[in-house]
C-alpha positions as MATLAB code, in Angstrom:
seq = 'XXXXXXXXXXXXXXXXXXXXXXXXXXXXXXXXXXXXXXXXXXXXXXXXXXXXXXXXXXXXXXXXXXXXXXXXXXXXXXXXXXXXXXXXXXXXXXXXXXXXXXXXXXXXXXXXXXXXXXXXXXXXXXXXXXXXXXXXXXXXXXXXXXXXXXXXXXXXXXXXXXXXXXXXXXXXXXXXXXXXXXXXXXXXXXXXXXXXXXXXXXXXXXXXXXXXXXXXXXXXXXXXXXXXXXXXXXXXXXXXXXXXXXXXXXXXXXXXXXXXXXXXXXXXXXXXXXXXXXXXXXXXXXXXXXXXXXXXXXXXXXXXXXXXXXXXXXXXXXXXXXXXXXXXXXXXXXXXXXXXXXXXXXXXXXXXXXXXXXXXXXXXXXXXXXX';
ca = [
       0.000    0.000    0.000;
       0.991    3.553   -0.908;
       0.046    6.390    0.773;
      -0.011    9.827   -0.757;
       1.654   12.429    1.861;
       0.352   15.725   -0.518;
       3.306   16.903   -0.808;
       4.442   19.292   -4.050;
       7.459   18.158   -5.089;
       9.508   14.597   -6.168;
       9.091   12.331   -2.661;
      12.701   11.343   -3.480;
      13.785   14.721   -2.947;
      11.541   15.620    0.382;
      11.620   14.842    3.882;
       9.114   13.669    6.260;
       9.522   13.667   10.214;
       7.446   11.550   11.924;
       6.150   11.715   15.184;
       7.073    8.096   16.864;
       5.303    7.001   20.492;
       6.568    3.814   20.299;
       2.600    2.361   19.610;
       1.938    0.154   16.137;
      -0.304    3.602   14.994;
       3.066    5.834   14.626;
       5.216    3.055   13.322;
       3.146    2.329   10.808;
       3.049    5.878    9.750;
       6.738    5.590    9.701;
       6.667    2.569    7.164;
       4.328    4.089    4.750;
       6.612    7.329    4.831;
       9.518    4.975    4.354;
       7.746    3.087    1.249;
       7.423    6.835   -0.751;
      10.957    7.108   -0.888;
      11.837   10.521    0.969;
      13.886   10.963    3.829;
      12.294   10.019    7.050;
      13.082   10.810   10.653;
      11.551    9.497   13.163;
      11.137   11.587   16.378;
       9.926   10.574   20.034;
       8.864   12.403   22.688;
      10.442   11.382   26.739;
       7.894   12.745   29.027;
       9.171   11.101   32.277;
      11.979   11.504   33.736;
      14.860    8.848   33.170;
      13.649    6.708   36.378;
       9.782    7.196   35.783;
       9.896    6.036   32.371;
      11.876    2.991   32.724;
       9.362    1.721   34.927;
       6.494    2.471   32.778;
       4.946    0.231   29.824;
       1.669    0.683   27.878;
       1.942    4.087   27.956;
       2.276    6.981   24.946;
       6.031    8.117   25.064;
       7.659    6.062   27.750;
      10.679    3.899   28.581;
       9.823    0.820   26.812;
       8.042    2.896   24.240;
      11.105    4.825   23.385;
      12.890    1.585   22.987;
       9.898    0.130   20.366;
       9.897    3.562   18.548;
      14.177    3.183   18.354;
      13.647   -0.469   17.256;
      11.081    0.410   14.597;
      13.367    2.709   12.794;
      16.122    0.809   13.212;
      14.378   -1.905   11.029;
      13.121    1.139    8.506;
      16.572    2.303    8.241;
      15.493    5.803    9.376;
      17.452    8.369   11.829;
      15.534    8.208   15.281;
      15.455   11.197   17.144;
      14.462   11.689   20.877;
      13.676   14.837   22.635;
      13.664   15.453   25.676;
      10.039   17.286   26.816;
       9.672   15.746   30.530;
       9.768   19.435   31.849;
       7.548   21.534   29.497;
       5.243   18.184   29.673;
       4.990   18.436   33.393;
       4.540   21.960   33.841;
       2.311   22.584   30.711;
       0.170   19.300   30.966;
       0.659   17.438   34.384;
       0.296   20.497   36.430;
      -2.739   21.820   34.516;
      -4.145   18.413   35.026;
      -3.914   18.570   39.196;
      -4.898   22.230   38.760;
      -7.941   21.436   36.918;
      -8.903   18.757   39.401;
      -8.394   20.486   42.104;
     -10.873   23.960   40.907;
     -13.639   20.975   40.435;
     -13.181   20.378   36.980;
     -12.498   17.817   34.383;
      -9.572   17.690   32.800;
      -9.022   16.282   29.344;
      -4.859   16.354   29.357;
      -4.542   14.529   25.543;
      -5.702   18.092   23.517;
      -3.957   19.559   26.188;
      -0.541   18.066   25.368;
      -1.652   18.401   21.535;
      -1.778   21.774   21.307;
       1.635   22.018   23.186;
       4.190   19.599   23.341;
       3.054   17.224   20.480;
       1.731   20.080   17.563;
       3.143   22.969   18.732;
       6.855   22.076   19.836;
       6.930   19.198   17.559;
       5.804   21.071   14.567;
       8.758   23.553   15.358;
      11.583   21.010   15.699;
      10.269   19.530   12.453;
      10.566   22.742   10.640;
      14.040   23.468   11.800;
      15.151   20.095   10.430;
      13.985   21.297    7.041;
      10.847   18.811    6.754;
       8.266   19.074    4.248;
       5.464   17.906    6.984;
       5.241   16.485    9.808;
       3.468   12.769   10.179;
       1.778   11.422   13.196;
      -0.540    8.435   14.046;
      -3.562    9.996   14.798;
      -7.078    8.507   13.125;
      -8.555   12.047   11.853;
      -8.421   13.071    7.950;
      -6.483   16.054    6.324;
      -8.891   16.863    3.233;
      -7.582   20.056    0.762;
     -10.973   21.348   -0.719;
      -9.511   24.221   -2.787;
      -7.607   26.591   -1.365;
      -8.402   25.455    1.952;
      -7.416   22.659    3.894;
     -10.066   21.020    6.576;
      -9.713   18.453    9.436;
     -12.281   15.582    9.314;
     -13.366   12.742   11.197;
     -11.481    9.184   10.674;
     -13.204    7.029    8.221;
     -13.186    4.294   11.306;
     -16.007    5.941   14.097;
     -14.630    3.530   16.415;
     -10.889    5.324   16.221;
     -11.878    8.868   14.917;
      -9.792   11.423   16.855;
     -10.704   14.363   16.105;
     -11.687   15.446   19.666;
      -8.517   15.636   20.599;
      -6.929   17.626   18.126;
      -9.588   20.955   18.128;
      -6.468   23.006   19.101;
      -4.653   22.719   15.979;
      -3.814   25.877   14.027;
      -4.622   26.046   10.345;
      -1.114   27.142    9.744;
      -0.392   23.654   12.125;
      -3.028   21.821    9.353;
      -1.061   23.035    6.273;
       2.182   21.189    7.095;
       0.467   18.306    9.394;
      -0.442   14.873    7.568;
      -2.706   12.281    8.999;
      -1.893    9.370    7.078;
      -3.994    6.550    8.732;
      -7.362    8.422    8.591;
      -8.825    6.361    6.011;
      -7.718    3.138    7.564;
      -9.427    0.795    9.783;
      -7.106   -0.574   12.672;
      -6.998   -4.030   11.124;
      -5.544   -2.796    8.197;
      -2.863   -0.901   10.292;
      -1.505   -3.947   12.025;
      -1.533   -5.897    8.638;
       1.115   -3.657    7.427;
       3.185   -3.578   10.981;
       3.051   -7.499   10.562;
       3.963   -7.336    6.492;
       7.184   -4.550    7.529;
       8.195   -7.573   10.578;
       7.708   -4.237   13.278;
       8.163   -5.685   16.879;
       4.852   -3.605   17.797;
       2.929   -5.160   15.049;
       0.954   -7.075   17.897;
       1.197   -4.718   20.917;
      -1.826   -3.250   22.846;
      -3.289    0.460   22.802;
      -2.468    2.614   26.016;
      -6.103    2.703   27.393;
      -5.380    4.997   30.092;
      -3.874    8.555   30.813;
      -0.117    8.540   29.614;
       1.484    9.594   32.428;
      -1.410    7.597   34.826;
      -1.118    4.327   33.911;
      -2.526    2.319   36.288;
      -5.601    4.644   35.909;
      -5.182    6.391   39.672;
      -6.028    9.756   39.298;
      -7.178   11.007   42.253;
      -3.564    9.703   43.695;
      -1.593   11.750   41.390;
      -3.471   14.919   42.131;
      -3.353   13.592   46.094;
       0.161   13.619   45.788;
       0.590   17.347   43.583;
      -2.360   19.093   45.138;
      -2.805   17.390   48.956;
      -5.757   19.901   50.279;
      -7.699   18.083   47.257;
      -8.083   15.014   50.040;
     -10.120   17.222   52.502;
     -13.625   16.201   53.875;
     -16.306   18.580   53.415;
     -20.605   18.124   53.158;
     -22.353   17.172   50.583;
     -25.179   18.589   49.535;
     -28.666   18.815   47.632;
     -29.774   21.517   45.097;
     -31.243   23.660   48.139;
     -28.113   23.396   50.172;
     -29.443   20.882   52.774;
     -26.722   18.851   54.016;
     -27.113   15.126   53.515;
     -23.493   13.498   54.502;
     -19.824   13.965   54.000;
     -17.681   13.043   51.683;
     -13.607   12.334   51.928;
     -12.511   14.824   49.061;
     -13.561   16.605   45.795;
     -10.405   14.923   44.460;
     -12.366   11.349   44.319;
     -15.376   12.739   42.053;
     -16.490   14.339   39.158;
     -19.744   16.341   37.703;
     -21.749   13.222   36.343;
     -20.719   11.289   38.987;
     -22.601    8.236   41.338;
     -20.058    6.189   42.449;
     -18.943    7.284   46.167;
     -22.300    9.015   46.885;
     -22.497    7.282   50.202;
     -25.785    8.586   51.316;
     -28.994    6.609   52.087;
     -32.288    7.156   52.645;
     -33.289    9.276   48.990;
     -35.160    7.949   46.617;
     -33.688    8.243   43.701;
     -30.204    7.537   42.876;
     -27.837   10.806   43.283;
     -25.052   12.231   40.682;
     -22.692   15.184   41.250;
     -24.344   18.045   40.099;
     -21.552   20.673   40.935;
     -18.039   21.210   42.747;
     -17.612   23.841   44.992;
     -13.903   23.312   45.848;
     -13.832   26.538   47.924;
     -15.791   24.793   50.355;
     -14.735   21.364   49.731;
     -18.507   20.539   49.129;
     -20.154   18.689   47.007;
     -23.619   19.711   45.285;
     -25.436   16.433   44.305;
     -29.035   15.398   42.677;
     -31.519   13.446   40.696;
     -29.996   12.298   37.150;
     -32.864   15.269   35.915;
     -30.610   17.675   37.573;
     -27.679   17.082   34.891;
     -29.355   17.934   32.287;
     -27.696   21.152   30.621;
     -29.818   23.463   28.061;
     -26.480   26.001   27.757;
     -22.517   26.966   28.430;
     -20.054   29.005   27.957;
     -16.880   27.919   26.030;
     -13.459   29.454   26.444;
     -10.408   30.139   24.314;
     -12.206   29.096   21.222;
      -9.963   27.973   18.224;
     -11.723   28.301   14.843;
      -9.655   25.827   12.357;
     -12.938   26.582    9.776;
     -14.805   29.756    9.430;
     -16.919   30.293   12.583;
     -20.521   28.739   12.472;
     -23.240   29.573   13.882;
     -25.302   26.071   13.830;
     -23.147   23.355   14.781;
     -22.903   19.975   16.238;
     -21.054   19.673   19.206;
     -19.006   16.903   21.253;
     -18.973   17.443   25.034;
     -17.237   13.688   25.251;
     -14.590   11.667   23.138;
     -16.733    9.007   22.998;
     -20.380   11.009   22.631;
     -21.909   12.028   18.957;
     -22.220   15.581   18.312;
     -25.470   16.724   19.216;
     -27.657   19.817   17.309;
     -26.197   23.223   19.213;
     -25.982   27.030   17.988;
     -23.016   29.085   19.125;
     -22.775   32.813   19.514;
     -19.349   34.177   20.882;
     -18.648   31.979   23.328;
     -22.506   30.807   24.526;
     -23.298   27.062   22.864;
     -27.168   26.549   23.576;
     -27.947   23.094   23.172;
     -31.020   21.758   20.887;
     -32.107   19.811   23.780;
     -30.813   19.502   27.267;
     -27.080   17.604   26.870;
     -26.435   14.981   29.748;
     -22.544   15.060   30.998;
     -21.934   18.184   30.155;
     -18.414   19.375   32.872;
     -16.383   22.421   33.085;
     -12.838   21.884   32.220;
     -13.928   19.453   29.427;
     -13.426   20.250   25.881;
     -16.454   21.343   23.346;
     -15.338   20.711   19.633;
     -17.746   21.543   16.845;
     -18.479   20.012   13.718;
     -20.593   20.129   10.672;
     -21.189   16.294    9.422;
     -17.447   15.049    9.529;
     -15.698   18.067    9.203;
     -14.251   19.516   12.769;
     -15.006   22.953   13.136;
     -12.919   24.079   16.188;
     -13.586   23.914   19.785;
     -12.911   25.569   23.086;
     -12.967   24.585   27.224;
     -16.202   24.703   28.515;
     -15.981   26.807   31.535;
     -19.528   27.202   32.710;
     -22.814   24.992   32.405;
     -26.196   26.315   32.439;
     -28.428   23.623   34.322;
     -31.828   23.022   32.830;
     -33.355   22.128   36.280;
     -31.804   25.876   37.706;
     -33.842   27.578   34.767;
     -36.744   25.875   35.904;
     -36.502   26.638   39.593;
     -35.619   30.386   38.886;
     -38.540   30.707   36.334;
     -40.265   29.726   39.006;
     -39.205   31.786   42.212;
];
């Protein structure tokens, strides 16, 4: 299989730098670049430091990872690059994550590190090496529809990506390529087994890179310790109805750890207030959301005023109109938490997307209209 990079000029004189985690997605990538015949470097990110990552596995950009990534280009026959990023990825994307925890929000740390380490700082590096693009593993699709170039869904629903990348720049778009966005997963580890890769057979990272064994709230325990305080908790008129042993163990959406009895109905976090330590909680009526505001917006098409919009990776955009930063929902949106991302789309194509900072409750209209 061939793969055309879009590129302008004879692949025999250009050169691609890919983007190398050390996962069978990125080495792939790698091959294909490899089969066109330009120069390829391969280039991996260390995000731990030196003892961290050798002690880490199954995880984007660690020790063993680096060792796969070297190991796949070895076998290419490409240069292998790796950078070191453990301090701009701590303080730009670990530290934001604890911080955002911490306020009562949720954090989503993978567009985070997009827009930074991995587009932003990777993108530069390329550049200075004199590379015609830069080629990474993600499952989204670069389509040039005249004189523009847009960012669309991967053909595959069940690896589309797109979420994750609603921070990326046009002038990021123009010299990014995508090149597994029209290829199912099964087809990606057919060609790792075909090129002999080691990784041709090796699991996807399911959880947070740098929390592997899927601990959260003991990461931010350990950065941000008055996270583990007790405070009350709380129903939507304030009455007190328990305690709970720190905002750092919960979520808005939330039922698990709700250890009150006596209601009748099950109970959800409704709201943080990490001031207080307290925790608002109510019926699963109470999450429904008919509006919020969206920060630090980043148009990569021409701002819309219908959209669809994500609120999830794994939810389907949902009918919404946006104007400045206010996205009012069709219908009331379930799981809708501050310090989540909001990406827009129309049909396939990603619009852009922002941080929701506030939510606008549908039951709190109600009960207002009503006072």
């Amino acid at each position: 299989m061939q793969i055309d990079f879009g590129l302008d000029r004879d692949l025999r004189e250009a050169r691609i730098v890919v983007a190398m985690s050390g996962g069978v997605d990125s080495s792939v990538v790698a091959a294909l670049a490899a089969r066109t015949g330009a120069e390829v470097i391969g280039v991996t990110l260390q995000l731990y430091d030196h003892g961290e990552a050798a002690k880490r596995s199954g995880a984007c950009c660690a020790g063993q990872d680096i060792y796969d990534a070297s190991m796949v280009a070895e076998r290419l026959g490409i240069a292998h690059y790796v950078l070191d990023y453990e301090s701009r990825f701590r303080d730009s994307v670990i530290e934001h994550f604890a911080d955002e925890y911490a306020r009562g929000r949720t954090p989503v740390p993978c567009s985070l590190c997009n827009q930074g380490v991995k587009f932003r700082d990777l993108v530069a590096f390329a550049k200075e090496l004199g590379a015609d693009c830069l080629a990474t593993g993600h499952y989204v699709r670069r389509v040039v529809n005249g004189d523009s170039v847009e960012l669309h869904k991967g053909a595959d629903p069940a690896r589309d990506q797109s979420y994750f990348l609603y921070g990326t720049t046009r002038e990021q778009l123009d010299f990014l390529r995508f090149p597994l966005g029209d290829l199912p997963k099964s087809e990606v580890r057919r060609i790792a087994e075909e090129e002999g890769l080691i990784v041709a057979a090796k699991p996807d990272s399911q959880d947070i890179c740098f929390v592997p064994d899927g601990d959260y709230a003991g990461l931010v325990q350990r950065l941000r310790p008055e996270t583990i305080a007790a405070g009350e908790i709380v129903d939507l008129e304030g009455r007190v109805l328990g305690t709970h042993r720190g905002v750092v163990h919960f979520t808005v959406g939330q039922r698990r750890g709700i250890e009150v009895g006596g209601q009748k109905e099950p109970l959800y976090v409704v709201r943080i207030e990490p001031e207080q330590q307290r925790l608002v909680v109510g019926p699963r009526r109470a999450l429904a959301v008919e509006e919020m505001r969206v920060e630090e917006i980043n148009w990569i098409a021409e701002d819309q005023t219908e959209i669809g919009v994500k609120v999830r990776s794994l939810a389907s955009p949902v009918p919404a109109s946006i104007d400045g930063g206010q996205v009012r929902f069709a219908s009331a949106e379930y799981g809708v938490a501050p310090g989540q991302a909001a990406v827009f789309y129309d049909g396939t194509r990603m619009l852009g997307g922002g941080w929701i900072a506030e939510t606008r409750s549908a039951v709190r209209s109600a009960m207002d209209a009503a006072a």
